[in-house]
Structure formats: C-alpha cells, structure tokens
Coordinates of C-alpha atoms in Angstrom, one line a residue:
Chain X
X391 CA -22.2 26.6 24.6
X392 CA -20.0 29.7 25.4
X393 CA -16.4 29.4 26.5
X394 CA -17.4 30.5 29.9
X395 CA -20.1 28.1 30.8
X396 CA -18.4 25.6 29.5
X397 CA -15.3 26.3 31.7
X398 CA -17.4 25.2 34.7
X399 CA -18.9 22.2 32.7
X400 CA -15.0 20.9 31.9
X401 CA -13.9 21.0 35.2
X402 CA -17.7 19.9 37.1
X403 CA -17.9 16.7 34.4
X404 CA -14.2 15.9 35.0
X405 CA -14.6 15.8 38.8
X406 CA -18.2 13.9 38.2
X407 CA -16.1 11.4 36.4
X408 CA -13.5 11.4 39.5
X409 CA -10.8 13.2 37.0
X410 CA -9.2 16.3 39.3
X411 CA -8.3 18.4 36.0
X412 CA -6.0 21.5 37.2
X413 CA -8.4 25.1 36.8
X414 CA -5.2 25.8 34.4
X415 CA -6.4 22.3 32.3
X416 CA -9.6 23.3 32.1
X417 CA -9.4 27.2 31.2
X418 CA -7.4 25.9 28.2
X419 CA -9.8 22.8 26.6
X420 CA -13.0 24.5 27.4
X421 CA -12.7 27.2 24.4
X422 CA -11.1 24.7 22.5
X423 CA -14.3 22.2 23.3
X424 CA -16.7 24.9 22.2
X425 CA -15.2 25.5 19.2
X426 CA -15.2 21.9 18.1
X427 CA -18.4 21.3 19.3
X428 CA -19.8 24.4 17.4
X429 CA -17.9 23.9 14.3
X430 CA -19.7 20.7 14.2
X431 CA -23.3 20.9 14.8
X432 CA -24.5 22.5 11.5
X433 CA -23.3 18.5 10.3
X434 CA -25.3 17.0 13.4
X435 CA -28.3 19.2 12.9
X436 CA -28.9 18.0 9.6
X437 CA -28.9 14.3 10.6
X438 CA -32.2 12.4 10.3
X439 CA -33.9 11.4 12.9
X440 CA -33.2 7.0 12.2
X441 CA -29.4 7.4 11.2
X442 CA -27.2 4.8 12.8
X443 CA -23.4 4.4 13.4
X444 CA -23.5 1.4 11.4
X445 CA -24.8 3.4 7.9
X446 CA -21.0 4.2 7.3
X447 CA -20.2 0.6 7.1
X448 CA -22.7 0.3 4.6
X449 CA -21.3 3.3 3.1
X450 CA -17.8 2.0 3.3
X451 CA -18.8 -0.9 0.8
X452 CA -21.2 1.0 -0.9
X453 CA -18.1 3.6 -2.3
X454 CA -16.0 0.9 -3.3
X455 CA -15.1 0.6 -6.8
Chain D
X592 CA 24.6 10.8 0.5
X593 CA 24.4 7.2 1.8
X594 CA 25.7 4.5 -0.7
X595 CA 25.4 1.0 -0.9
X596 CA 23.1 -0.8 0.7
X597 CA 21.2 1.6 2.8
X598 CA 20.1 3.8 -0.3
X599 CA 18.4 0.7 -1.8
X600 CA 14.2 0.8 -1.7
X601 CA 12.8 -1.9 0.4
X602 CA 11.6 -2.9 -3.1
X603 CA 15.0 -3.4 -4.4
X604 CA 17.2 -4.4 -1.3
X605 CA 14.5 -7.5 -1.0
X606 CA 15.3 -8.4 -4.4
X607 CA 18.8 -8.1 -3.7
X608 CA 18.6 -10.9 -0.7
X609 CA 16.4 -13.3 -2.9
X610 CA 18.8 -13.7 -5.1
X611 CA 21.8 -13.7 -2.9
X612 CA 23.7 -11.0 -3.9
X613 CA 23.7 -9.5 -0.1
X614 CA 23.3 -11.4 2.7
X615 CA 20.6 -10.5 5.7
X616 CA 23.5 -10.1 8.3
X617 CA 25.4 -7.7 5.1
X618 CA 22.3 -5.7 5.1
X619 CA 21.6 -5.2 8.8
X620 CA 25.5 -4.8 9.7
X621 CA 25.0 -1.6 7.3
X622 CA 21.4 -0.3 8.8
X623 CA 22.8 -0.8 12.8
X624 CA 25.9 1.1 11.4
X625 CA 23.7 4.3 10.0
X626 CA 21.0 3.6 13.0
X627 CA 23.8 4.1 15.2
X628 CA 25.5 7.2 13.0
X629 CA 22.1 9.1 12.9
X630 CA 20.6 8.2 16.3
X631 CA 22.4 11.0 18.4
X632 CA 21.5 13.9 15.5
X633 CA 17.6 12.7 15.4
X634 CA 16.3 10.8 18.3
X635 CA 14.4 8.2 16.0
X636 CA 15.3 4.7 18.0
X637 CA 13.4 4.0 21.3
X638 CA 15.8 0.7 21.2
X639 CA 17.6 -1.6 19.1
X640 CA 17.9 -5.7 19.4
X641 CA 21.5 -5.9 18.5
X642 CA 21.7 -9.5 19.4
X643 CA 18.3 -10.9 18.6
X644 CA 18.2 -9.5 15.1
X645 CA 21.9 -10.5 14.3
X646 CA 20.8 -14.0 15.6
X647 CA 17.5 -13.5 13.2
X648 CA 20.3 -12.8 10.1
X649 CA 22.3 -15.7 10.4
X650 CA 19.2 -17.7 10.8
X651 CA 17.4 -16.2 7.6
X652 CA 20.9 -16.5 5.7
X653 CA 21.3 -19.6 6.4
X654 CA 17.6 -20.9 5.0
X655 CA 18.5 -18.9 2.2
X656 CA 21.8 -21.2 1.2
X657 CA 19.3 -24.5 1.9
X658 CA 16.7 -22.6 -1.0
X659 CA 14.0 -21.6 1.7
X660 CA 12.5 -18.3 1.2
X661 CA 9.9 -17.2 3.9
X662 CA 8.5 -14.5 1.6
X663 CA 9.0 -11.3 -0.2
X664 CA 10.6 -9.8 2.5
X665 CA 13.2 -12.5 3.4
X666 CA 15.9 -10.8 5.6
X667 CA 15.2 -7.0 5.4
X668 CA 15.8 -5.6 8.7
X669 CA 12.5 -3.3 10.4
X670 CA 12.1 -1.3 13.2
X671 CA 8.8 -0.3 13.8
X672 CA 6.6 2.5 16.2
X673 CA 7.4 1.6 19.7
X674 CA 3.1 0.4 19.8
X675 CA 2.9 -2.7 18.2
X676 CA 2.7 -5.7 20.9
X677 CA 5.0 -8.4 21.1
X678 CA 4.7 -11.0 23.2
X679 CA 7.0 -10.9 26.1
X680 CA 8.8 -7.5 25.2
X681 CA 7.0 -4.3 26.8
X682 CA 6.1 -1.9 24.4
X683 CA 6.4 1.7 25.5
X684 CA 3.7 3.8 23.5
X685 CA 6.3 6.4 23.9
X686 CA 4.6 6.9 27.7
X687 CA 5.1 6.4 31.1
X688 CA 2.0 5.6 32.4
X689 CA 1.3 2.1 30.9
X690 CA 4.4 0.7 32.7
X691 CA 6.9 -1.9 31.9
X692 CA 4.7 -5.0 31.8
X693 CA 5.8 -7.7 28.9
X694 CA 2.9 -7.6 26.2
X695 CA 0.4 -10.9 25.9
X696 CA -0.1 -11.0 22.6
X697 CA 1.9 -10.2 18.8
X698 CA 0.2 -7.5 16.8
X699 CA -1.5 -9.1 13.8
X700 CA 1.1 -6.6 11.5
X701 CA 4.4 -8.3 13.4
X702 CA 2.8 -11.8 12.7
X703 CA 2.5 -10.7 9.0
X704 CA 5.5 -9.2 8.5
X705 CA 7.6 -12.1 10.6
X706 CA 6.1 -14.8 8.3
X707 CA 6.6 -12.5 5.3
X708 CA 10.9 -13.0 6.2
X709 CA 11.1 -9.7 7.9
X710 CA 13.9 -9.2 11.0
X711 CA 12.5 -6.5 13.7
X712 CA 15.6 -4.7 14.9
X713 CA 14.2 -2.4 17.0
X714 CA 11.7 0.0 18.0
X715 CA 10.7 3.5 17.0
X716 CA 10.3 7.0 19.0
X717 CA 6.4 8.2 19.2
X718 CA 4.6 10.6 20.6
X719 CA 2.7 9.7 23.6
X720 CA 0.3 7.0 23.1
X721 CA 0.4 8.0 19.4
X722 CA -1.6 11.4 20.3
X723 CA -0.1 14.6 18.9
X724 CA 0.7 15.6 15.7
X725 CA 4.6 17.0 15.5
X726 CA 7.4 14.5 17.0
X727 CA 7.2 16.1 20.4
X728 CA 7.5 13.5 23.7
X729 CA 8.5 14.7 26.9
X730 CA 8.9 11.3 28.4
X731 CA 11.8 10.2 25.5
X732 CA 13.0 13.6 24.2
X733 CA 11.6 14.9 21.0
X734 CA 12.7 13.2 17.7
X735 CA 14.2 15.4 14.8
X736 CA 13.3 16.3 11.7
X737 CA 16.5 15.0 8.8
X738 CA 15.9 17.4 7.1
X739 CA 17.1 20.1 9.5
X740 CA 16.9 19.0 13.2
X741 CA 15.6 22.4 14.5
X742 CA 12.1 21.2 12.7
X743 CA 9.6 18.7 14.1
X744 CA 9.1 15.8 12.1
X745 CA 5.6 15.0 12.5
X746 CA 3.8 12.5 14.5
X747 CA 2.9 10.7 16.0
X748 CA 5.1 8.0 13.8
X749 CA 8.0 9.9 14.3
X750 CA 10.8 7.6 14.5
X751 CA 9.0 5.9 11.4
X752 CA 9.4 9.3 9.1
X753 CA 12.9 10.2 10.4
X754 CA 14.5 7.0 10.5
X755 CA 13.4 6.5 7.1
X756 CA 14.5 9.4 5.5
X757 CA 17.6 9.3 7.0
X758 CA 18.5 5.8 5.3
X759 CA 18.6 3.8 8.9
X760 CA 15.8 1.5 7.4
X761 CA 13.8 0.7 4.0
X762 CA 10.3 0.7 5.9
X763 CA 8.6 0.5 8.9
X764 CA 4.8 0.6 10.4
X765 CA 3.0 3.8 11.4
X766 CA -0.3 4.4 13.0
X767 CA -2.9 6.9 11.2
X768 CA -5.6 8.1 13.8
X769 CA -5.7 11.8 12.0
X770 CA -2.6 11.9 9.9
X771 CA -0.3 9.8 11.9
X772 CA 1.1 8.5 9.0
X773 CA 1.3 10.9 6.3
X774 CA 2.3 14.0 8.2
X775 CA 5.9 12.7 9.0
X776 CA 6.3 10.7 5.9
X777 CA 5.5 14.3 4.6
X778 CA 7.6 16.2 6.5
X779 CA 10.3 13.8 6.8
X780 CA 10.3 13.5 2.3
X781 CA 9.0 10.2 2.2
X782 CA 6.4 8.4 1.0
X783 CA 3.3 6.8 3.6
X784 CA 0.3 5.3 3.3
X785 CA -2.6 5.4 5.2
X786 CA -5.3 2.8 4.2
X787 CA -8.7 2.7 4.3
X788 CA -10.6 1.9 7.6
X789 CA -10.3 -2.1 8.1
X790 CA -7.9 -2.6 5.2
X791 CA -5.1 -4.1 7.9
X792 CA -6.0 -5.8 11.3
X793 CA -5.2 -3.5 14.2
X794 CA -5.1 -6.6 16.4
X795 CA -2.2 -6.1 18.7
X796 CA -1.9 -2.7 18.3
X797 CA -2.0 0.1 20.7
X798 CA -5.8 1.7 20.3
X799 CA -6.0 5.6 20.7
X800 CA -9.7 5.4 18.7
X801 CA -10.8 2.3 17.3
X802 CA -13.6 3.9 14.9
X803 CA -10.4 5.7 13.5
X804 CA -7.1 3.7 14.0
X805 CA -5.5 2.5 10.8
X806 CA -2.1 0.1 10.5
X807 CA 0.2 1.4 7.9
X808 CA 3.3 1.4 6.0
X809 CA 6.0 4.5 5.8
X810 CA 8.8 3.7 3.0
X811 CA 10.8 5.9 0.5
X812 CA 8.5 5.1 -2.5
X813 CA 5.1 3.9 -3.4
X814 CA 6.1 0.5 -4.6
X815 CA 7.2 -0.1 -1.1
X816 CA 4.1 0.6 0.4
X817 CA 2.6 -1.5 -2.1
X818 CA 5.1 -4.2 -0.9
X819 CA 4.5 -3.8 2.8
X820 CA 0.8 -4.0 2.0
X821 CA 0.5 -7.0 0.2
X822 CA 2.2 -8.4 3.2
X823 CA -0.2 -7.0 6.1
X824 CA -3.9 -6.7 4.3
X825 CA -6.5 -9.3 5.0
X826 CA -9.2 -10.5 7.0
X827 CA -8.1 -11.5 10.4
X828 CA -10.2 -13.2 13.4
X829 CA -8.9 -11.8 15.9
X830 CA -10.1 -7.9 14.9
X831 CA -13.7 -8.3 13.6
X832 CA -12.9 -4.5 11.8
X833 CA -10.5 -6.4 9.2
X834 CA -12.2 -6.3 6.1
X835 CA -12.7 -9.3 4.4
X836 CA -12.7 -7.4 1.3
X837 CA -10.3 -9.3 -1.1
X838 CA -6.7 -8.2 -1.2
X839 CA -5.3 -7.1 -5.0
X840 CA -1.9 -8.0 -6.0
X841 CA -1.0 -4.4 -5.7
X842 CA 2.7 -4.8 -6.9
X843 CA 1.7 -6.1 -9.9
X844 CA -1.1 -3.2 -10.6
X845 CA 1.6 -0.6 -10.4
X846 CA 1.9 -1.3 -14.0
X847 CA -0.9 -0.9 -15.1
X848 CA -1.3 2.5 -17.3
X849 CA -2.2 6.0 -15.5
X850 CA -3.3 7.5 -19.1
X851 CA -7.1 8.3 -18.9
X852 CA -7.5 8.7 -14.9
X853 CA -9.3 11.6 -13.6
X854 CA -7.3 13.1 -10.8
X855 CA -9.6 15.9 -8.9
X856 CA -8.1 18.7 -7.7
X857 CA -10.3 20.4 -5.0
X858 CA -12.1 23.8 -5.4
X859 CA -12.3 24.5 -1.6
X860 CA -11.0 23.6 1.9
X861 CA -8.3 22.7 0.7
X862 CA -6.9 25.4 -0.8
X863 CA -7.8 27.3 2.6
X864 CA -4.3 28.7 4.1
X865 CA -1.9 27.4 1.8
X866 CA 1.4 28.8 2.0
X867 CA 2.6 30.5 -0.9
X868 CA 5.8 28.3 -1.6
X869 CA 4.2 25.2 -0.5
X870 CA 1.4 26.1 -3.1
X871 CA 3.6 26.3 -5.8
X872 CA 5.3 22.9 -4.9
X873 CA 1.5 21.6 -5.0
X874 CA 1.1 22.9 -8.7
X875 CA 4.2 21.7 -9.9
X876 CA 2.6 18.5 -9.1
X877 CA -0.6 18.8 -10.8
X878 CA 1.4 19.7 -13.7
X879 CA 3.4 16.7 -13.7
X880 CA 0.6 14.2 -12.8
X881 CA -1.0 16.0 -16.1
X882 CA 2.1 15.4 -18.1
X883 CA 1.2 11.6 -17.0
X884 CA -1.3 11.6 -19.1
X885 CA -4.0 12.1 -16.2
X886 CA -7.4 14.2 -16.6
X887 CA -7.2 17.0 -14.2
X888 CA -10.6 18.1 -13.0
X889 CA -11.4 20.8 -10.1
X890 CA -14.1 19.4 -7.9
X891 CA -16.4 20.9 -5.6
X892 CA -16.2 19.9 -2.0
X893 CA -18.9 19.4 0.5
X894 CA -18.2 21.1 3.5
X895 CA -15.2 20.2 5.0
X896 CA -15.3 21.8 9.1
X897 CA -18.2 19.7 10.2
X898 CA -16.2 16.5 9.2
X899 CA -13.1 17.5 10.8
X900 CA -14.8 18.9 13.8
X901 CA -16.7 15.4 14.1
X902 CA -13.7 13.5 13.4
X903 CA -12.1 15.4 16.7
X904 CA -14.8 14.2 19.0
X905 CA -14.1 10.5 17.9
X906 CA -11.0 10.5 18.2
X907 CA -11.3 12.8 21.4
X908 CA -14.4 10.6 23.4
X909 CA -12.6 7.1 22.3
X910 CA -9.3 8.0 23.5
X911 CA -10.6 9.1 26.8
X912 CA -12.6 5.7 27.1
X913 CA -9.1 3.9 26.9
X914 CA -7.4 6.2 29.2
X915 CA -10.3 6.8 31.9
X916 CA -8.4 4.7 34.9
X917 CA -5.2 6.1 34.2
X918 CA -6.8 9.7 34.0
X919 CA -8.3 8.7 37.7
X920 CA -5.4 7.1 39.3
X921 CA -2.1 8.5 37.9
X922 CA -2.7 11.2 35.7
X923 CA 0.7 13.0 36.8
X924 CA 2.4 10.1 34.7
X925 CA 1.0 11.4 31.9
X926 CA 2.5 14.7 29.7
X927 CA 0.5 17.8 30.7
X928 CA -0.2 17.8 26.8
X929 CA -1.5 14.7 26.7
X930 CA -3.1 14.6 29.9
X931 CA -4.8 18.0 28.9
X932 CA -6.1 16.4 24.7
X933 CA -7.3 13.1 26.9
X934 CA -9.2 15.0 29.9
X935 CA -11.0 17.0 26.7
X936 CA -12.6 13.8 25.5
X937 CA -14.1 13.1 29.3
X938 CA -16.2 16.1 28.6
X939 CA -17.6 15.6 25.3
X940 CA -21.4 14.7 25.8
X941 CA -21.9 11.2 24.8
X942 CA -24.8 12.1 22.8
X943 CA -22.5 14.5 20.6
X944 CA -20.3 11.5 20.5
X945 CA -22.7 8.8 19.3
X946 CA -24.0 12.3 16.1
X947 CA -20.1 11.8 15.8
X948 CA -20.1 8.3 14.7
X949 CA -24.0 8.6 12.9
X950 CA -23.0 11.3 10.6
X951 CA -20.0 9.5 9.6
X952 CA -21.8 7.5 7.1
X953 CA -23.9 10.0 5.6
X954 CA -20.5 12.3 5.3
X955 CA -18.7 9.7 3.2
X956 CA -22.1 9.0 0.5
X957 CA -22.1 13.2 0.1
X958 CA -18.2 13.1 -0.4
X959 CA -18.1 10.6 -2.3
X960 CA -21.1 11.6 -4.7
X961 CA -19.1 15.2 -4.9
X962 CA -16.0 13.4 -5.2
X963 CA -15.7 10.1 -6.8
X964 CA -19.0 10.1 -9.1
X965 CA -16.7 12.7 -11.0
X966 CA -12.9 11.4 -10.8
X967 CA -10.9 8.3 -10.0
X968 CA -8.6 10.2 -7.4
X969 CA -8.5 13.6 -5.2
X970 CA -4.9 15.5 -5.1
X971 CA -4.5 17.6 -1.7
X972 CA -1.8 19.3 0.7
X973 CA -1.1 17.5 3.3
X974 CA 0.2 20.6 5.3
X975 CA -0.6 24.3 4.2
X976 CA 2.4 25.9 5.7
X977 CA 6.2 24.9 6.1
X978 CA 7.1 22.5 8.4
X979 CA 7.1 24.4 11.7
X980 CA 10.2 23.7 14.2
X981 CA 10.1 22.0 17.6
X982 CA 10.5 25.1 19.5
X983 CA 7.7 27.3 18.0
X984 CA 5.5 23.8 18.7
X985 CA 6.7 23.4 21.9
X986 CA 4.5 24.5 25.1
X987 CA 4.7 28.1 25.6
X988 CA 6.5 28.5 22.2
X989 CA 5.0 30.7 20.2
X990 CA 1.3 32.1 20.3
X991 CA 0.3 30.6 17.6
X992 CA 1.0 27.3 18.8
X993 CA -2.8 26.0 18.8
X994 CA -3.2 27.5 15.1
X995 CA -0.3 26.0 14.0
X996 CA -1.3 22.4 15.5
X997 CA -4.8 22.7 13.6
X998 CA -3.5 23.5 10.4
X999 CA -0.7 20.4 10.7
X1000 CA -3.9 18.5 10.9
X1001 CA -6.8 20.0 9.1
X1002 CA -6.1 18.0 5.8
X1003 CA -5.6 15.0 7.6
X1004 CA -8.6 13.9 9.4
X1005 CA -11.4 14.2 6.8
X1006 CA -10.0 11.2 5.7
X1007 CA -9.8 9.3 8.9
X1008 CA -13.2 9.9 9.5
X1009 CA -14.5 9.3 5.9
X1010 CA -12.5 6.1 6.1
X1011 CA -11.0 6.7 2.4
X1012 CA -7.2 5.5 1.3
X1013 CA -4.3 8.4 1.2
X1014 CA -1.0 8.3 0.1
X1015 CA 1.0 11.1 1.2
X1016 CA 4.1 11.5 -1.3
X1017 CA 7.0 13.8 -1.6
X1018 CA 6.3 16.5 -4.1
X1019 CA 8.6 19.1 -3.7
X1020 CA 11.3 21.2 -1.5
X1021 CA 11.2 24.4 -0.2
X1022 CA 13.9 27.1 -0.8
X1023 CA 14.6 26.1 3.1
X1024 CA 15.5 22.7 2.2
X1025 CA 12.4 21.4 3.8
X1026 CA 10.1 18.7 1.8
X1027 CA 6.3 19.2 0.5
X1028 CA 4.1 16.9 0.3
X1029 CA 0.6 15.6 -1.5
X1030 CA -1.9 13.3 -0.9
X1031 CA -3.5 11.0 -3.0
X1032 CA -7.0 9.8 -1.7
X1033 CA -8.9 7.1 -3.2
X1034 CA -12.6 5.2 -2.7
X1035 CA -12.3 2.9 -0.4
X1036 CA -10.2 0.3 -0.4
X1037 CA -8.7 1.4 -3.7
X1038 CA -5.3 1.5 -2.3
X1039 CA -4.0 0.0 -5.8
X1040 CA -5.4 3.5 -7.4
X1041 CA -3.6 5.8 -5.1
X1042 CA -0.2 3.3 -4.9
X1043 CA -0.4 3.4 -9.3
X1044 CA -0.5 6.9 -9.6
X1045 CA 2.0 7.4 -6.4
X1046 CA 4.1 5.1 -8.4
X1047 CA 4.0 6.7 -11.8
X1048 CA 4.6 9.8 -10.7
X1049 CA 8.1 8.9 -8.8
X1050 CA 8.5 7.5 -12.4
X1051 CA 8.6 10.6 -13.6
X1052 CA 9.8 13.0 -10.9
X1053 CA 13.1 12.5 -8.3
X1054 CA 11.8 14.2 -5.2
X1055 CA 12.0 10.8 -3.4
X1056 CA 15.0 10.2 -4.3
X1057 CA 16.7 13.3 -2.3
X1058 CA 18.3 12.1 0.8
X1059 CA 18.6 14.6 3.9
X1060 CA 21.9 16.0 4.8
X1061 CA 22.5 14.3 7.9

C-alpha cells in the first residue's frame, strides 16, 4: 500500500464508517498507516495458516516460570 | 529538598501510621500542603477532595486509637489518574467528549486499595483518554516535567510521574497501554511498574485497548510497587482477563538474594538510537547490577519492528472500536491529536487487525525462547534520547515531532504486546539535570523477579533518592 493510494482509502473508509475526517486528517495518518502496516507484514506473512488469537494465552502461561 | 513526612517511601510512611508515630490527618495536612505548593509550577492535579479525604483521616485515625487496622496501607493519602471509575464522582479521562456523567461502578483497583486503608485525595492530570505519550492535553493544559518544567513528563500518567517526584504523594495508579507507565515514572525519576497482561483487574477502568491495557503502580522505589501490588493483584469476577494465577508475597521476596541471576542485556533493537549520554547512564547500570553479583549475558533479539508495528494496530483498531460514536457524533470535542491517532484505527483492515492479535502469541514463544531460555531478566532503555520538552512535542513544534514520538515509544510497546512484566527504574541523570531510566522485563507474571532486582539495585545506588528542584 503506497502513501498515495492509501490517502484515498483513509478518507473513503472513514466516510464509509460515517467518520467526516478533515483532507488535512487524512494526508497526515495515511503515510503513517502505511508505514505501520508495512513495517508489520514480514511478522504477518510468516503466520501459519491455523494460528489463533487465543495461542498467546496459551503462551502467556506457557512462559511462566 | 522536602523533609519530613513527604520525603518518606510509601513503604516507610505506612509503617510510620501503623505504629502511630504520625497520624493519617498529620500525613495528608503535609501532602495537601506540597500538592498545593507544586500544583501551579507543574499541572499534576485534575482536583483535590479537601473535605472528603480530611473526613477519611479522622475516620482512619480514629480506628487506629480503637486497634483496627484496615491493611497495609492504613491512612496514606493517594491521588490517582483522573480514569479510574468511582461511583457517583465523574471521571474525566482528561477529555471532553465523555461528559460529566457520575460513574456506575468503582474500579476493581479503588476497591483494593480502599479496603487496603488507603484515603483518595484527589485526581491526576492525563492525557486524553490515556492516548499519547508525553504529558500533553489541550483540554487541561499540559502537565510539567519536575525536573525542569520546560520538559514533558511523559504520559499518558502524567500527573502520576510528576506528582510523585515532586513529593505531593508516596504512590498512585497508572495505566500502561504502550508505556503509559514507565515513560513518566522514567522521565519524571521514579520508579513504575507495568505488570504483566491480566496481573491486576482493569474492571472499572477507562479501556483505550483491552488486549493491551494494564493497571499499575508509579512510586519512588521498587518496594513500593511491590506494596501497591500485593494490594491490587488477583483474580476478580468482574474482568474475566484477571489472571487467577496465584499472587506471591512480593514484599517479602525482595529479600531474597540477587547473587546468581542472569540479567540479559540485548544485542539489538535496543541499542538502536541511543543517545550518547543516555547510553552511558544505561552502562553505569549494567555495571552496578554486575557489582550485585548478577550474570550479565548479551542476548540476541528476534526482530523487534514487526512487534511494535503489530502492537500499534491493537492498540490503534481497539481504541477506535471504543470511540466509534463519539468519532461520528462529536468528534470536534475531541483534541485534533487525538481525534487524528483514533480516526487511524477506523482504517486499519480488520483482517490486519485480527494477524495483529494471532501473531501475538507466536511473538512471545520466539522472544521468550531467545530471551528467557538464556537469562532470568532483560535490561533495556526505556527512552533512547533525552527527555524532549513540551514545545518541540507540541503540534507544529519542531519537524521532528513524529520521530521523536516513535522513539518515546519504541521500547515500550514490545512489551505490551508480548504481555511480559517491566519495571522502569531511575538509573541515572543527565548533565542537564534530567533523569534516565531502565527497564527491567521479566516472564510473565514474574513481577517478584523484576521488583528483587529493582530493589537491590536502589540498595546499592541513590538515583531514587534525588528529589527535583521544585
């Protein structure tokens, strides 16, 4: 996702969710979005296919010492 | 310097009422009378309960003359974040846009805390809804730094960190969503812990991100937190994420010995940015948590940026979740900076989201098998760069402002997302009189680890001891 497209996503999936954001709003969390987003997918990527939410519950006691 | 009774611990002024050698009303007569002194320099009070808390004093002194002691905290006077409910008071979340309405319910912590003795006399400045990282609220006017009052003092418990350090209480409750807790009890030169994910109810709390939302203590030392913990851990029905896990008597493992543990110090991330001065501050602590008796061992970290990044979109979708209705119907009653972080987390895909939350538990086995398989605890920065000021924070400040926020934050989150215990602790000052601080981070639910070694080390060092030149 580039900066630019995702400009146009911010503000079309605010108004979708009936959220007026100002162009300003917008212009500023779009690179910001992409960055986060990109900065985490190499994580996501490498996630196998049956991994749940709950596995860091398990985890959480798991760790314990 | 403060004298008397305001530059007691929380550890030693509660021993002080239990055995009667200063009364509740003694004590709070001399925090209302520094509250009052330091509340014009710093900002730190949202409001104080003059009346209900002296009425609280007289009651607590007088159980004491008829032998009844509630609990360990008998009488010590608390003000706490301005987010944690009680019944028929509002409670602000340092915002606007939630209104005035008079809460429902008592957070969990107050009940805790109440039954442990302790007298609320007031509430604490925030930052709005608990969501940004320096001090900064538009709505209240920014709280100051104690340390020099041009500086930010972290957030979002900012009233907790300043009022603190600057002696106008012994201890008071934080929130720690992605560093909530530990950046102003860094910044600020105290000592705060942030526990590990369902260690404390958040029942009655404000949410920003419930996967991530921890309930904890800021104090001057780490026996303190261990006090204040002992007090507020548990199970609790009515937040199903309390862990039942059962609660140590962590006072009493503060002395046990620190010889032997293996303290990691990290080979990467971490060591990413770090300020020259605030580096050698870190050192100086490695060194003296060596001279403890400690086994120092560098340990490779997993990749870092992937956690952080995920932790974001948690905290980010969650937050926008709560705040949805508010975002539609009254958004102008919100900051444009907070308005701006919350309309970011409408648009993360709720697919990206949910990878969010599922690669949370594989992230904590592969830290955990870099991490713990090989020591006991991890040293880290909490901040890699002095403590900025409020104006070079501010909107429009400086053009670094974004970078600056990220690298407030970039030690803190891991942690929030991996769940794990840290204890931020004063470690050092800068040549502009400005504190430094370290983590401690422990397995989960090993608070006891990260609260012995705290401890020892302010054994052995004074840092915590300085008091800001207010």
């Amino acid at each position: 996702m580039n900066p630019r497209a995702s400009e146009t996503y911010v503000t079309e999936v605010l108004a979708l969710q009936g959220v007026a954001a100002a162009p300003e709003a917008a212009r500023a969390i779009a690179p910001t979005l992409s960055a986060q987003l990109a900065a985490a997918d190499p994580g996501y990527a490498a996630l196998a296919f049956d991994v749940e939410p709950a596995t860091f519950l398990v985890a959480l006691d798991r760790e314990k010492p | 310097m403060t004298t008397g009774l305001n530059a007691l611990t929380l550890t030693e002024v509660a021993a002080l009422l239990r055995r009667r050698e200063a009364s509740a009303t003694e004590v709070l007569d001399a925090v209302l009378a520094r509250a009052r002194a330091v509340q014009p320099k710093l900002n730190c009070f949202l409001r104080i309960d003059e009346e209900l808390a002296r009425e609280a004093a007289r009651l607590a002194d007088l159980e004491l003359a008829r032998g009844r002691l509630r609990g360990p905290l008998h009488g010590v006077p608390m003000a706490h974040k301005d987010m944690y409910y009680r019944e028929g008071v509002p409670s602000s979340c340092g915002a606007r846009v939630k209104g005035n309405e008079p809460e429902r319910t008592t957070a969990t912590a107050l009940k805790r805390l109440d039954a442990a003795g302790a007298i609320q006399f007031g509430v604490l400045h925030m930052a709005e809804f608990a969501y940004g990282p320096t001090g900064h609220n538009y709505h209240d006017g920014h709280c100051r730094n104690p340390w020099n009052t041009a500086h930010v003092t972290g957030g979002s418990s900012s009233g907790s960190g300043a009022s603190v350090a600057a002696r106008a209480g012994f201890a008071a409750l934080g929130s720690d969503t992605g560093g909530s807790v530990r950046l102003p009890a860094a910044i600020c030169g105290i000592t705060g812990l942030k526990v590990s994910y369902g260690r404390v109810s958040r029942a009655g709390a404000m949410p920003l991100s419930f996967s991530m939302d921890t309930v904890g203590p800021l104090a001057r030392t780490a026996a303190d937190c261990a006090l204040m913990l002992s007090v507020l851990a548990g199970p609790d029905p009515a937040d199903p994420t309390a862990s039942a896990e059962p609660v140590p008597d962590y006072l009493a493992r503060l002395a046990l010995p620190v010889k032997g543990l293996r303290v990691g110090v990290p080979m990467s991330y971490f060591t990413d940015d770090i300020d020259a001065a605030v580096g050698a501050a870190l050192t100086e602590s490695i060194k003296a948590i060596a001279s403890l008796g400690c086994e120092i061992v560098p340990v490779a970290l997993p990749d870092l940026v992937p956690v952080d990044a995920a932790g974001t979109h948690v905290i980010a979708a969650e937050a926008a979740a709560y705040h949805g209705n508010w975002l539609r119907t009254r958004a102008e009653k919100y900051s444009p900076q907070v308005r701006a972080r919350l309309e970011r987390g409408l648009a993360i895909p709720a697919a990206r989201y949910i990878d969010a939350l599922r690669m949370r538990g594989p992230a904590l086995a592969e830290f955990s098998k870099a991490v713990f398989a090989k020591v006991d605890v991890l040293h880290a920065p909490c901040i890699p760069i002095p403590t900025p000021t409020i104006a070079e924070t501010d909107v429009g400040g400086s053009p670094n402002m974004d970078r600056t926020l990220a690298l407030m934050t970039k030690f803190m989150r891991p942690f929030n997302y991996l769940g794990l215990p840290s204890l931020a602790v004063p470690c050092g000052f800068l040549a502009s009189g400005l504190p430094v601080g370290m983590q401690l981070v422990g397995r989960p639910y090993a608070e006891d680890a990260i609260l012995r070694l705290g401890h020892a080390f302010q054994q052995a060092t004074d840092w915590h001891r300085r008091e800001p030149p207010l």
